XYZ file of C-alpha atoms in Angstrom:
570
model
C 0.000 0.000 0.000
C 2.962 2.287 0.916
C 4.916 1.855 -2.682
C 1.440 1.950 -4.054
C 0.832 5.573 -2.394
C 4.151 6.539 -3.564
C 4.006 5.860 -6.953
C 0.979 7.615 -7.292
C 2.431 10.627 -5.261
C 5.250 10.601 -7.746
C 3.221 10.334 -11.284
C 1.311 13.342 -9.546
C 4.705 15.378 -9.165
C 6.170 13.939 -12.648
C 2.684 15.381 -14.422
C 3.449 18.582 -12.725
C 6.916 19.405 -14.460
C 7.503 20.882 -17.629
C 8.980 18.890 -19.996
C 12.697 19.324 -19.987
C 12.305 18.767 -15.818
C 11.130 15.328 -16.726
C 13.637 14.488 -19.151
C 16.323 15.952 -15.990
C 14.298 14.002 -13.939
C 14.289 10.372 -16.224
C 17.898 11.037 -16.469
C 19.130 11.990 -13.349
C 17.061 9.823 -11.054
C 15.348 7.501 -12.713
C 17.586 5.726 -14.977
C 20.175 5.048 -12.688
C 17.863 2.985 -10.260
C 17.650 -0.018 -13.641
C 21.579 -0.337 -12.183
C 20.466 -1.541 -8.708
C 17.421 -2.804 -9.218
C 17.373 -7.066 -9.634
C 18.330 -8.190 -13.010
C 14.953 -9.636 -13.578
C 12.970 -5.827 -13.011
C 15.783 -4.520 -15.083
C 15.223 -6.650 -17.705
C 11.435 -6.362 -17.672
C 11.590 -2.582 -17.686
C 14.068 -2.456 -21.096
C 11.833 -4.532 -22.497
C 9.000 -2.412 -22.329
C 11.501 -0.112 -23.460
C 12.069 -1.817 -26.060
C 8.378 -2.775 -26.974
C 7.619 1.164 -27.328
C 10.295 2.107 -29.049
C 9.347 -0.684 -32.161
C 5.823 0.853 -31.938
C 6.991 4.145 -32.497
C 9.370 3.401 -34.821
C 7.531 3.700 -38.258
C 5.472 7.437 -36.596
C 5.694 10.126 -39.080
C 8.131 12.825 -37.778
C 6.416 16.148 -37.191
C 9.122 18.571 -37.924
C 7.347 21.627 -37.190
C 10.560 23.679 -38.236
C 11.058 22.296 -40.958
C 7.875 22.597 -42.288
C 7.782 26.480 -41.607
C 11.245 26.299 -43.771
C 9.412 24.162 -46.504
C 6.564 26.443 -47.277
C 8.299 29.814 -46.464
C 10.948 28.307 -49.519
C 7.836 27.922 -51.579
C 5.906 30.960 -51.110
C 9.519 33.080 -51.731
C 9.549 30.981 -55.228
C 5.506 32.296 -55.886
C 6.880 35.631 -55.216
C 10.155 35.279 -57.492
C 7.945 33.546 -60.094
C 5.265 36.611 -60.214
C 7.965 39.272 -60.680
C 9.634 37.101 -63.416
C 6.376 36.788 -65.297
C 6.172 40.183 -65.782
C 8.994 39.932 -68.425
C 9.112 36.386 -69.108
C 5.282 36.188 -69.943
C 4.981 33.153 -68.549
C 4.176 32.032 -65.032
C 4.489 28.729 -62.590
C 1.976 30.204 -60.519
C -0.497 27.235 -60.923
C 2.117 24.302 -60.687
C 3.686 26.302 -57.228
C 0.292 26.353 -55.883
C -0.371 22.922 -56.357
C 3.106 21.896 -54.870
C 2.345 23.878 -51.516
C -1.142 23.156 -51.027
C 0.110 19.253 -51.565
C 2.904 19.891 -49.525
C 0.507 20.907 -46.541
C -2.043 17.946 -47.297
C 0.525 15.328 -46.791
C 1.578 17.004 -43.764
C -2.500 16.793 -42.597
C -2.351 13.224 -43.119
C 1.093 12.568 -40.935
C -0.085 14.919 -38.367
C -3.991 12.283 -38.152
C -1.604 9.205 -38.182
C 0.297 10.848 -34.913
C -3.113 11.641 -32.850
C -5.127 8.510 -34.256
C -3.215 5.732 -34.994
C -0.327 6.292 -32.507
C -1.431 8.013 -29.722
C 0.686 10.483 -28.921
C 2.783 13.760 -29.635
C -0.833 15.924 -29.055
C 0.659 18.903 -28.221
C 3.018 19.285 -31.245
C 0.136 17.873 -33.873
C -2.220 20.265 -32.261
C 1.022 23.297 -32.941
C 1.203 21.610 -36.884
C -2.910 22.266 -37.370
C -2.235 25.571 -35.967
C 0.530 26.417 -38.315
C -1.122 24.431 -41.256
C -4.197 26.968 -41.114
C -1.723 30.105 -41.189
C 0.336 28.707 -43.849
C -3.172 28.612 -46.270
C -4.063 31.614 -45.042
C -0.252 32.913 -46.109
C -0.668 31.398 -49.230
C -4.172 32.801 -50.101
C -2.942 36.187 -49.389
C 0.019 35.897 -51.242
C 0.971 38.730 -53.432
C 1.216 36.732 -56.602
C -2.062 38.858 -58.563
C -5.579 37.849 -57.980
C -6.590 34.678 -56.341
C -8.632 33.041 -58.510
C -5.824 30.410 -58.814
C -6.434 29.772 -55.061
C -10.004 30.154 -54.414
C -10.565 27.878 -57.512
C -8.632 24.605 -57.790
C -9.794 21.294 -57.356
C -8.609 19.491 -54.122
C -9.112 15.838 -53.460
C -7.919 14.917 -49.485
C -7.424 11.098 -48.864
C -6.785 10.659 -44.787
C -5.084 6.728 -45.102
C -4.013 4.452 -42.522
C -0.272 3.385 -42.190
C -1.404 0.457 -44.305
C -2.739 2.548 -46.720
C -6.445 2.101 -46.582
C -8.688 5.246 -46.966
C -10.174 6.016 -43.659
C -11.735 9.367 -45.062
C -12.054 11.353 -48.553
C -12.598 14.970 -49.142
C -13.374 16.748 -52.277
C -13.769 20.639 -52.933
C -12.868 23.521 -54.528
C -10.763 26.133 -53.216
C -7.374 25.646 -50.806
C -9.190 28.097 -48.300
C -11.559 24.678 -47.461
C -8.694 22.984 -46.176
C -10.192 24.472 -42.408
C -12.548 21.821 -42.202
C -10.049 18.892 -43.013
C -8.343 20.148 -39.861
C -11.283 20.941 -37.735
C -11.881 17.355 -38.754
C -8.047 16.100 -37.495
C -8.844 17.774 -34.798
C -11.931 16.453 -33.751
C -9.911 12.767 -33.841
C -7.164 14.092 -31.463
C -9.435 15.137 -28.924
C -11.444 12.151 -28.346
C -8.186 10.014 -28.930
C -6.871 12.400 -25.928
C -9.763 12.029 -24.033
C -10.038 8.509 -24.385
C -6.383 6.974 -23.775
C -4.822 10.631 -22.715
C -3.352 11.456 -19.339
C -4.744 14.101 -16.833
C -2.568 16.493 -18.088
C -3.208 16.141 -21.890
C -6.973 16.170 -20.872
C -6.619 19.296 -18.499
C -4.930 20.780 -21.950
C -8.179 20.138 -24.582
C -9.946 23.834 -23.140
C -6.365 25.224 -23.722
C -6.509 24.275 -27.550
C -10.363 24.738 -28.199
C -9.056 28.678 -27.374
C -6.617 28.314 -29.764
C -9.228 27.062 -32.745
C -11.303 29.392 -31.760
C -8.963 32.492 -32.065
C -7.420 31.405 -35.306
C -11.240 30.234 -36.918
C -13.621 31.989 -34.895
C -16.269 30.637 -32.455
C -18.592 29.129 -35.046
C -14.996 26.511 -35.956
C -16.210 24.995 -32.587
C -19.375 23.924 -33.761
C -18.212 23.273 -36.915
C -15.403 20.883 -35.151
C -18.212 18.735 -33.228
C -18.896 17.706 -37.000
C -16.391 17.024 -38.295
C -15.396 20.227 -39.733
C -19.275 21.335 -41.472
C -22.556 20.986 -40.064
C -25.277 18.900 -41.408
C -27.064 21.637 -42.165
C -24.430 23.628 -44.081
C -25.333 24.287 -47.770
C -22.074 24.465 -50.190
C -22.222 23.126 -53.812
C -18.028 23.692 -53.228
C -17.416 20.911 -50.995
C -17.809 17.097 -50.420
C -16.806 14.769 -48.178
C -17.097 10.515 -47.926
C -16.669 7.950 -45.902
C -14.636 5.369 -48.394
C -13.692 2.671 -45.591
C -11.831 -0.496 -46.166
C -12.043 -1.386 -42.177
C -8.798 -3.528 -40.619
C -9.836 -6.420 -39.262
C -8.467 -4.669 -35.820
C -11.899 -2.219 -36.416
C -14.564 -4.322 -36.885
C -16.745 -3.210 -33.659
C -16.732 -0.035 -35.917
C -20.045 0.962 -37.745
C -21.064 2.572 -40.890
C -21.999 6.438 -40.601
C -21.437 9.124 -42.531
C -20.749 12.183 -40.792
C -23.824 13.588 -40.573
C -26.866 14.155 -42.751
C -29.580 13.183 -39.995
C -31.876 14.826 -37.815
C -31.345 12.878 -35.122
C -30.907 14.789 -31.758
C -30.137 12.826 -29.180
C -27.022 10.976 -29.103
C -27.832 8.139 -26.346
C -27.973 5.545 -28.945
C -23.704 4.348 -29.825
C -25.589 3.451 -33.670
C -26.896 7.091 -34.078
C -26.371 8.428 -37.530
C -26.122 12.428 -36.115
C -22.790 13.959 -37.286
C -21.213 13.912 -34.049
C -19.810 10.511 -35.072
C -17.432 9.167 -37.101
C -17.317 5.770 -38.859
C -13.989 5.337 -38.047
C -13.586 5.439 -34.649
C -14.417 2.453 -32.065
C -16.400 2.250 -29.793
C -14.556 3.509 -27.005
C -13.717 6.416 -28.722
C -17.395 6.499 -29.897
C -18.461 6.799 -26.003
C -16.169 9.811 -24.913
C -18.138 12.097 -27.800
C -20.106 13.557 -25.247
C -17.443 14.862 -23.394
C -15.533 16.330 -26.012
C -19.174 17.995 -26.878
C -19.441 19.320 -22.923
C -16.157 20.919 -23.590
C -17.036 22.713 -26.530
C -20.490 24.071 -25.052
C -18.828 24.674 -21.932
C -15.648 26.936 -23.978
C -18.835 28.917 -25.927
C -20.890 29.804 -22.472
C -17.605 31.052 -21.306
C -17.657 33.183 -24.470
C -21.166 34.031 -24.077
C -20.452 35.547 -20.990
C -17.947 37.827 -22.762
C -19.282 38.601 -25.933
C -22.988 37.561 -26.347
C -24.701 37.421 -29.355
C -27.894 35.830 -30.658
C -26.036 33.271 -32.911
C -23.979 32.230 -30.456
C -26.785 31.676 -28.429
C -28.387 29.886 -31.201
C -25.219 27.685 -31.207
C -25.259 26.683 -27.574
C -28.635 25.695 -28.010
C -27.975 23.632 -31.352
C -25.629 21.989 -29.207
C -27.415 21.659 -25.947
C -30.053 20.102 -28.061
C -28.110 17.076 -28.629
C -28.135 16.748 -24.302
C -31.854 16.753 -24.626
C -31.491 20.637 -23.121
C -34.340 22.233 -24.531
C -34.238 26.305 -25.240
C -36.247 26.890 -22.051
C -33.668 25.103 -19.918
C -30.745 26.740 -21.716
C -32.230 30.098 -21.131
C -32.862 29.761 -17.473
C -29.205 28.519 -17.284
C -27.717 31.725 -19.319
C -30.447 34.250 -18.066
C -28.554 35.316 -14.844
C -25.179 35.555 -16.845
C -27.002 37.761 -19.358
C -28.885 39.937 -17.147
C -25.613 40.577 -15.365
C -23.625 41.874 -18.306
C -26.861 43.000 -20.611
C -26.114 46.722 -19.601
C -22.315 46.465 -20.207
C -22.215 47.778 -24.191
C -24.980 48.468 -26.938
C -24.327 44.993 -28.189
C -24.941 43.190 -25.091
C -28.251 44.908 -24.630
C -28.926 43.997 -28.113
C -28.449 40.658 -27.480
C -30.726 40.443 -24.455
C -33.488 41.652 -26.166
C -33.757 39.350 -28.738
C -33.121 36.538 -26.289
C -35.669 37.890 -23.194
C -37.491 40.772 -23.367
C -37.118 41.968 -19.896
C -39.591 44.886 -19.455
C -37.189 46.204 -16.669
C -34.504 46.767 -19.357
C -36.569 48.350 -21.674
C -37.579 51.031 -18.850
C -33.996 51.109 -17.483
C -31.477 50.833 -20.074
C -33.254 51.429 -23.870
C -31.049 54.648 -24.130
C -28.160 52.061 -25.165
C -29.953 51.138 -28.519
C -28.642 52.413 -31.580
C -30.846 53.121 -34.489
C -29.359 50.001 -36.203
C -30.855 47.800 -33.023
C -34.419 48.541 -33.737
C -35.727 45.230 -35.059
C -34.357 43.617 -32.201
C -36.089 46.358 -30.087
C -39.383 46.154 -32.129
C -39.327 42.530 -31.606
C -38.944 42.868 -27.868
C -41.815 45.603 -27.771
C -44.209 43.575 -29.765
C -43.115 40.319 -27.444
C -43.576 42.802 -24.392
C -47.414 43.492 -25.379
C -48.373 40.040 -25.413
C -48.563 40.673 -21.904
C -51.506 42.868 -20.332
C -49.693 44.580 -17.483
C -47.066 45.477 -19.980
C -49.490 46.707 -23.236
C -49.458 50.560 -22.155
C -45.424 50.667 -21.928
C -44.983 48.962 -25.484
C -47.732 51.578 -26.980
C -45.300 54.397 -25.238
C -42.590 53.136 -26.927
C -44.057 52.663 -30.097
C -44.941 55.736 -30.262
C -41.765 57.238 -28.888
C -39.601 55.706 -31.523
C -41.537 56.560 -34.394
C -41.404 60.391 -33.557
C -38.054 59.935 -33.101
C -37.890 58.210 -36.756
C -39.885 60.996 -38.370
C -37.173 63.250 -36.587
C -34.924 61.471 -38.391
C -36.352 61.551 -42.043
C -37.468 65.414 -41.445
C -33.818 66.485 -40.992
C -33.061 63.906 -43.553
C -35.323 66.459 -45.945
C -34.180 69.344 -44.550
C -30.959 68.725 -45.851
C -32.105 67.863 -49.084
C -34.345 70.801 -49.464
C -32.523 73.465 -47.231
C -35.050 76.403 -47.616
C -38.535 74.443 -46.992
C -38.811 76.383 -43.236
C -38.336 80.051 -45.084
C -41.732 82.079 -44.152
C -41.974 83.038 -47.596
C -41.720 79.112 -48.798
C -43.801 78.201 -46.011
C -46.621 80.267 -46.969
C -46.784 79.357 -50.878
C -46.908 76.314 -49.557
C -49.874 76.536 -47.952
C -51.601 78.818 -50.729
C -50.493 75.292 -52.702
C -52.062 72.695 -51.024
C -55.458 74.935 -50.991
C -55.614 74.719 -54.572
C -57.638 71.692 -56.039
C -55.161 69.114 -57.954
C -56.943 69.665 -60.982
C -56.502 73.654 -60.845
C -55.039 75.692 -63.571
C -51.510 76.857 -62.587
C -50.831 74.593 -59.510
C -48.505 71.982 -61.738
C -46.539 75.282 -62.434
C -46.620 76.534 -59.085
C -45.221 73.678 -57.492
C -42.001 73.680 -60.004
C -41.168 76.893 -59.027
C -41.580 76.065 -54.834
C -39.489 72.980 -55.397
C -36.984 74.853 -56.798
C -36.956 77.384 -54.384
C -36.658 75.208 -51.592
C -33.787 72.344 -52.662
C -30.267 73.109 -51.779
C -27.773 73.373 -54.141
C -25.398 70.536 -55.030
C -21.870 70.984 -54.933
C -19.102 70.284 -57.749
C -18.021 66.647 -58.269
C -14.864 65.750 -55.852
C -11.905 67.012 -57.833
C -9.095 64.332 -58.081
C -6.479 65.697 -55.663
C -8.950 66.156 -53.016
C -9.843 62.392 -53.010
C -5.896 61.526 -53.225
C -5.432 63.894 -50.098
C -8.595 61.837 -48.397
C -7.493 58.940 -49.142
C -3.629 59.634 -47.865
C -4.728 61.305 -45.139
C -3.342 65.113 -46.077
C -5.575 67.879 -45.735
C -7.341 68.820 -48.577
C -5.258 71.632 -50.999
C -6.302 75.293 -51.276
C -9.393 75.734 -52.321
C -10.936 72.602 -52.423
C -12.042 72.116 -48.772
C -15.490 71.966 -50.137
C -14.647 69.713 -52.654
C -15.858 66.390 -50.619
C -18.741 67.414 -48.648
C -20.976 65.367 -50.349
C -18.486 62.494 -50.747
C -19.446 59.142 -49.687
C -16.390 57.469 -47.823
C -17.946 54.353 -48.089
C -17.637 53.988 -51.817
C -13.975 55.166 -51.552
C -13.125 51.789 -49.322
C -12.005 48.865 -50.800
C -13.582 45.858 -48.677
C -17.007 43.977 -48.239
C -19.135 46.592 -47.464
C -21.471 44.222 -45.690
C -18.786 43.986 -42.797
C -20.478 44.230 -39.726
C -17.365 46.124 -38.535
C -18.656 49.194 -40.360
C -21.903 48.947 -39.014
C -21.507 52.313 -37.261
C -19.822 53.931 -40.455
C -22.987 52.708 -42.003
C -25.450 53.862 -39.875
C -24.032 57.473 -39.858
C -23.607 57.454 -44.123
C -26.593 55.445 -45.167
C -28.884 55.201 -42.531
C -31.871 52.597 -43.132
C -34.068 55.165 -41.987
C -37.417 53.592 -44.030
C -36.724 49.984 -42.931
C -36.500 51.558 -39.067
C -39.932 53.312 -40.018
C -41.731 50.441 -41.648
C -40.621 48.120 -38.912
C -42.213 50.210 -35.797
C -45.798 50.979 -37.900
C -45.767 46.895 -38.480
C -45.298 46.950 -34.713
C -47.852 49.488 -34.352
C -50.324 47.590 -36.296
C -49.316 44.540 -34.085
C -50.060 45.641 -30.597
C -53.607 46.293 -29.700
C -54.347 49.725 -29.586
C -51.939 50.430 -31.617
C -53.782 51.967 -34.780
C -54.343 54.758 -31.880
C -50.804 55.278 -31.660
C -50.223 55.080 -35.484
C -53.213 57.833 -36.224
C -51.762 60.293 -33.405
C -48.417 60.080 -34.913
C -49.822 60.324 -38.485
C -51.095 63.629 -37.288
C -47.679 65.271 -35.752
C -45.970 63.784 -39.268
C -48.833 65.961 -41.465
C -47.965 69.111 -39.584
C -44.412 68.784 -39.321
C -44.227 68.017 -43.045
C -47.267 69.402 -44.426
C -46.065 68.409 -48.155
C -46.391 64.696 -47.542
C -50.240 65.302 -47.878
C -49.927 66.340 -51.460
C -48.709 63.292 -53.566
C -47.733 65.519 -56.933
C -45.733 67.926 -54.394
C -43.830 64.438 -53.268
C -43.286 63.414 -56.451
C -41.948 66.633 -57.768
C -39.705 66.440 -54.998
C -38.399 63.304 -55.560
C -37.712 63.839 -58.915
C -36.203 67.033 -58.214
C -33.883 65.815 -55.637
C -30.563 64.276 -56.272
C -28.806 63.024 -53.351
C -25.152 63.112 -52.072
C -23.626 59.500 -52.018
C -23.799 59.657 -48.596
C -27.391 60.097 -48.131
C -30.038 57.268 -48.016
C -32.922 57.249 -50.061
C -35.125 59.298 -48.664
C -37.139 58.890 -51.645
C -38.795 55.635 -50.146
């Protein structure tokens, strides 16, 4: 009992020490007791030695450095070969693609032999995935001309077995897929880890979900659970196949594809839901679960950072397979929320379209933004369904659709600068008294139109836009030259970035999808037609014009707006 309680006391201490203090430690201590020890325990202990090292013998070598001197000797030979084409008129661009991107898919396949069929080396195939990603992503943004090379070749991925039977089979276009081949590697070393790993390599699996998920993003996490896509995922680019000539060591193994059922609940080992794999056994089938706890577990600790309604939906996509229904999840995630709801705009956001939570509304609605309002119409409309709440949703109905029609009246005002001169005013009036039919109102209206839009300004000379863009200020008289100069159109990315959301909402505000949304919320609520009428009325007299449908329409034809403006035309 004694030796027993010290050998466990010592694997403790030996798990505790980096690596180069147990190599000391082997060395220093350990290997010198085989010299006093009997012959026999000598003898048995080499030849476990012995046994490992033959198993380990034929184990790919994961040269990490090496590999980083491989592909930054390729991409250096893209680069040479671009500039040479430029005289040459001819390019190897194509055929030193395909050499790195095969370069890096043999490498994939060494690096799932390691994990899967040996056991061992997690840490440093985990490091080669990581690297692997960045070297595609080096590659893809390679400045060797466009990337339609890239984006567009055919890949075919065969994962084999030592012996050389396929195991897996991917097919796609575009290198950038090569993600979900790893997120699929990876989802092998994790259960392998968490079925035959130590303490330590198991305490290290939240350690490395961190690292997928700040080299991929969140969603890779999800993504991971399946093998690299979800079921659900819709790309014409990309196929994958089970093409399985089982060992005769595998045959407790069954058939599954990774996932293209609905099942949900994974209690049954023969379930066809794309948590599986048909590769793996059965006892690496049963520790799926946990590697799944993990993963929800690493995206409620994200939740509770940086919240967001897909996120949310992915926890509960995931809980789902638990049998954790979306009540459940949102009684576990409420308290969390509530807490940090009122930290940032997007938090509140998020809470709204998860709960609405009348005391947040009253509390904390002046963190909305005039992009949030669907999620705050749909928490207004939700809020009505209950009596004792009705009244406050009509007040804020009716509150944010004056403070639209603030919106689109300033909107006009800087469109048609004069409209609030007496003089305009009051031929406006004399206007609308005239029938539609009446002699000399057509001409009338011409002339008030064109006494009331402001003048446009000269097209954005050249050298202004080169000083924008460069960041110098603008030369002598042309500080006028880019008032009406739409920055957006001057940027060169995906203008659908949800990182310019706020650049958006101050150059093209959405202003008649905000409207459109809170009268369909209006006409929602009972009662709300009362609201709708009352502000109907405060619209009329602060633009009297809108009751005149020629006047509009002269208007809008009249009117041409600055890039930067939305259509108020709408």
């Amino acid at each position: 009992m004694a030796s027993s309680s010290a050998s466990a006391k010592f694997l403790q201490l030996y798990e505790s020490l980096p690596a180069d203090a147990q190599h000391a430690l082997i060395e220093s201590s350990l290997a010198p007791l085989l010299d006093v020890v009997s012959k026999d325990k000598s003898n048995r202990t080499l030849a476990s030695a012995a046994r490992m090292h033959k198993k380990y013998a034929a184990m790919p070598s994961l040269n990490l450095k090496a590999k980083k001197l491989e592909i930054a000797s390729l991409l250096d030979e893209l680069a040479r070969d671009h500039k040479r084409s430029y005289v040459k008129e001819k390019s190897r661009k194509e055929e030193l693609l395909a050499e790195v991107i095969e370069s890096v898919i043999d490498w994939l396949n060494d690096i799932w032999r390691v994990v899967y069929e040996y056991g061992t080396n997690f840490s440093m195939a985990h490091a080669c995935l990581l690297y692997a990603a960045q070297a595609v992503e080096q590659i893809g943004n390679a400045r060797v001309g466009c990337k339609c090379s890239f984006m567009n070749m055919y890949i075919s991925v065969k994962i084999r077995r030592s012996s050389g039977k396929v195991v897996k089979s991917f097919h796609f276009t575009g290198a950038h897929n090569l993600e979900r081949v790893m997120l699929w590697i990876w989802r092998d070393l994790f259960v392998v880890m968490l079925a035959d790993g130590t303490k330590r390599q198991k305490l290290a699996i939240p350690d490395m979900l961190d690292d997928i998920r700040a080299e991929f993003g969140w969603n890779a996490l999800e993504r991971l659970l399946y093998g690299g896509q979800k079921p659900d995922d819709d790309d014409d680019d990309f196929d994958f196949d089970d093409d399985i000539d089982y060992d005769d060591d595998y045959s407790e193994d069954y058939t599954d594809t990774d996932g293209n059922s609905d099942c949900t609940a994974c209690s049954d080992a023969q379930c066809l839901c794309g948590f599986h794999a048909s590769h793996w056994s059965s006892k690496f089938n049963n520790v799926r679960t946990s590697l799944r706890d993990l993963v929800r577990t690493s995206l409620i600790s994200l939740f509770a950072t940086i919240p967001s309604p897909i996120l949310f939906a992915s926890i509960g996509d995931i809980s789902e397979a638990d049998g954790t229904d979306e009540d459940d999840l949102c009684e576990e995630l409420l308290p969390t929320l509530m807490r940090i709801a009122t930290y940032s705009p997007e938090n509140f956001v998020t809470a709204l379209h998860i709960y609405s939570i009348n005391s947040l509304l009253a509390s904390h609605s002046h963190l909305l933004r005039p992009r949030d309002a669907p999620a705050h119409q749909l928490a207004t409309i939700i809020l009505a369904t209950q009596p004792s709440y009705q009244l406050n949703a009509l007040r804020i109905v009716e509150k944010e659709l004056l403070d639209t029609v603030h919106a689109i009246r300033a909107a006009v005002r800087n469109a048609f600068c004069h409209i609030d001169v007496q003089a305009n005013q009051t031929e406006l009036t004399e206007i609308m008294a005239l029938r539609l039919e009446a002699l000399g109102r057509r001409g009338r209206i011409d002339r008030w139109v064109g006494a009331v839009v402001s003048p446009t300004s000269d097209t954005a000379h050249p050298m202004a836009l080169a000083a924008l863009m460069i960041g110098l200020p603008l030369p002598p008289g042309m500080e006028g030259a880019m008032d009406d100069a739409d920055p957006l159109g001057y940027i060169d990315m995906d203008i659908q970035d949800p990182d310019l959301d706020d650049l958006r909402e101050e150059f093209r505000p959405n202003l008649k999808a905000r409207l459109d949304g809170w009268i369909e919320a209006g006409r929602t609520i009972k009662g709300g037609m009362s609201v709708l009428l009352k502000v109907y009325a405060v619209i009329v007299e602060m633009m009297p014009f809108l009751g005149a449908p020629d006047i509009v329409d002269e208007m809008t034809g009249r009117w041409v707006p600055p890039r930067s403006s939305f259509r108020s035309t709408d």
